[in-house]
Each structure stands twice: as C-alpha cells, then as structure tokens.
PDB file of C-alpha atoms in Angstrom:
ATOM      1  CA  MET A   1      -1.695  -1.984 -10.496  1.00 90.00           C
ATOM      2  CA  ARG A   2      -3.633  -4.516  -8.446  1.00 94.00           C
ATOM      3  CA  PRO A   3      -6.885  -3.229  -6.994  1.00 94.00           C
ATOM      4  CA  GLU A   4      -5.987  -4.239  -3.285  1.00 94.00           C
ATOM      5  CA  ASP A   5      -2.603  -2.133  -3.826  1.00 96.00           C
ATOM      6  CA  GLN A   6      -4.723   0.879  -4.864  1.00 96.00           C
ATOM      7  CA  ASP A   7      -7.020   0.668  -2.046  1.00 95.00           C
ATOM      8  CA  ILE A   8      -4.052   0.705   0.653  1.00 96.00           C
ATOM      9  CA  LEU A   9      -2.002   3.139  -1.170  1.00 97.00           C
ATOM     10  CA  GLY A  10      -5.259   5.356  -1.447  1.00 96.00           C
ATOM     11  CA  LEU A  11      -5.873   5.099   2.268  1.00 96.00           C
ATOM     12  CA  VAL A  12      -2.557   6.472   2.917  1.00 97.00           C
ATOM     13  CA  ALA A  13      -2.037   9.006   0.123  1.00 96.00           C
ATOM     14  CA  VAL A  14      -5.443  10.402  -0.123  1.00 96.00           C
ATOM     15  CA  GLU A  15      -7.100   9.739   3.138  1.00 96.00           C
ATOM     16  CA  GLY A  16      -3.836  10.340   5.151  1.00 97.00           C
ATOM     17  CA  LEU A  17      -4.442   7.431   7.305  1.00 97.00           C
ATOM     18  CA  THR A  18      -1.554   5.639   9.397  1.00 97.00           C
ATOM     19  CA  PRO A  19      -0.967   1.955   9.180  1.00 96.00           C
ATOM     20  CA  THR A  20      -2.620   1.494  12.863  1.00 97.00           C
ATOM     21  CA  GLU A  21      -5.644   3.535  11.509  1.00 97.00           C
ATOM     22  CA  ILE A  22      -5.961   1.286   8.437  1.00 97.00           C
ATOM     23  CA  ALA A  23      -5.717  -1.919  10.685  1.00 97.00           C
ATOM     24  CA  ARG A  24      -8.622  -0.763  12.423  1.00 97.00           C
ATOM     25  CA  VAL A  25     -10.772  -0.021   9.415  1.00 92.00           C
ATOM     26  CA  LEU A  26      -9.765  -3.361   8.008  1.00 92.00           C
ATOM     27  CA  GLY A  27     -10.039  -5.452  11.082  1.00 96.00           C
ATOM     28  CA  ARG A  28      -6.426  -6.485  10.749  1.00 96.00           C
ATOM     29  CA  THR A  29      -3.223  -5.943  12.752  1.00 97.00           C
ATOM     30  CA  ALA A  30      -0.933  -2.859  12.105  1.00 96.00           C
ATOM     31  CA  VAL A  31       1.847  -5.408  11.153  1.00 97.00           C
ATOM     32  CA  TYR A  32      -0.287  -6.940   8.415  1.00 97.00           C
ATOM     33  CA  VAL A  33      -1.140  -3.424   7.242  1.00 97.00           C
ATOM     34  CA  ARG A  34       2.547  -2.404   7.180  1.00 98.00           C
ATOM     35  CA  VAL A  35       3.607  -5.521   5.396  1.00 98.00           C
ATOM     36  CA  ARG A  36       0.761  -4.943   2.663  1.00 97.00           C
ATOM     37  CA  LEU A  37       1.742  -1.393   2.284  1.00 97.00           C
ATOM     38  CA  HIS A  38       5.287  -2.223   1.884  1.00 98.00           C
ATOM     39  CA  ARG A  39       4.703  -4.726  -0.846  1.00 98.00           C
ATOM     40  CA  ALA A  40       2.146  -2.417  -2.674  1.00 98.00           C
ATOM     41  CA  ARG A  41       4.793   0.249  -2.603  1.00 97.00           C
ATOM     42  CA  SER A  42       7.461  -2.087  -3.867  1.00 97.00           C
ATOM     43  CA  ARG A  43       5.235  -3.078  -6.861  1.00 97.00           C
ATOM     44  CA  PHE A  44       4.318   0.467  -7.645  1.00 96.00           C
ATOM     45  CA  ALA A  45       7.931   1.452  -7.768  1.00 96.00           C
ATOM     46  CA  ARG A  46       8.787  -1.481 -10.127  1.00 96.00           C
ATOM     47  CA  GLU A  47       5.894  -0.511 -12.270  1.00 96.00           C
ATOM     48  CA  LEU A  48       7.163   3.028 -12.546  1.00 96.00           C
ATOM     49  CA  ASN A  49      10.653   1.953 -13.251  1.00 96.00           C
ATOM     50  CA  ALA A  50       9.462  -0.233 -15.973  1.00 95.00           C
ATOM     51  CA  GLU A  51       7.868   2.879 -17.438  1.00 94.00           C
ATOM     52  CA  GLY A  52      11.056   4.675 -17.250  1.00 94.00           C
ATOM     53  CA  ILE A  53      10.269   6.757 -14.300  1.00 94.00           C
ATOM     54  CA  GLU A  54      12.991   6.785 -11.572  1.00 89.00           C
ATOM     55  CA  VAL A  55      11.681   6.604  -8.040  1.00 83.00           C
TER      56      VAL A  55
END
C-alpha cells in the first residue's frame, strides 16, 4: 500500500478524524481529502481482493 494511502486511512481509522479535520491538519480542502480518501479505500479494496479477501 502506498505510504500516502496508509497515512490518510490511518487518520480516519486510528485517529478517528473526519475529512474536515484531516483537511485542517493537512492544510487542504475537505473535498481534496474526500477524493484522496475515496481513492485510497478503492486501492486498498483492490489489494484485498487480489489476495482473495472479499470486501
């Protein structure tokens, strides 16, 4: 998994931050964070499926 995907997924899953909160931390817009989060989740799901894990 890409390090940047790990970072954003970790901020949501481990830290419990919302996209708006992450946007403030990163100095980005909430829309940017939501898009990045969507793409990270999609890539992660594809990786799991490639390993035979249904998502």
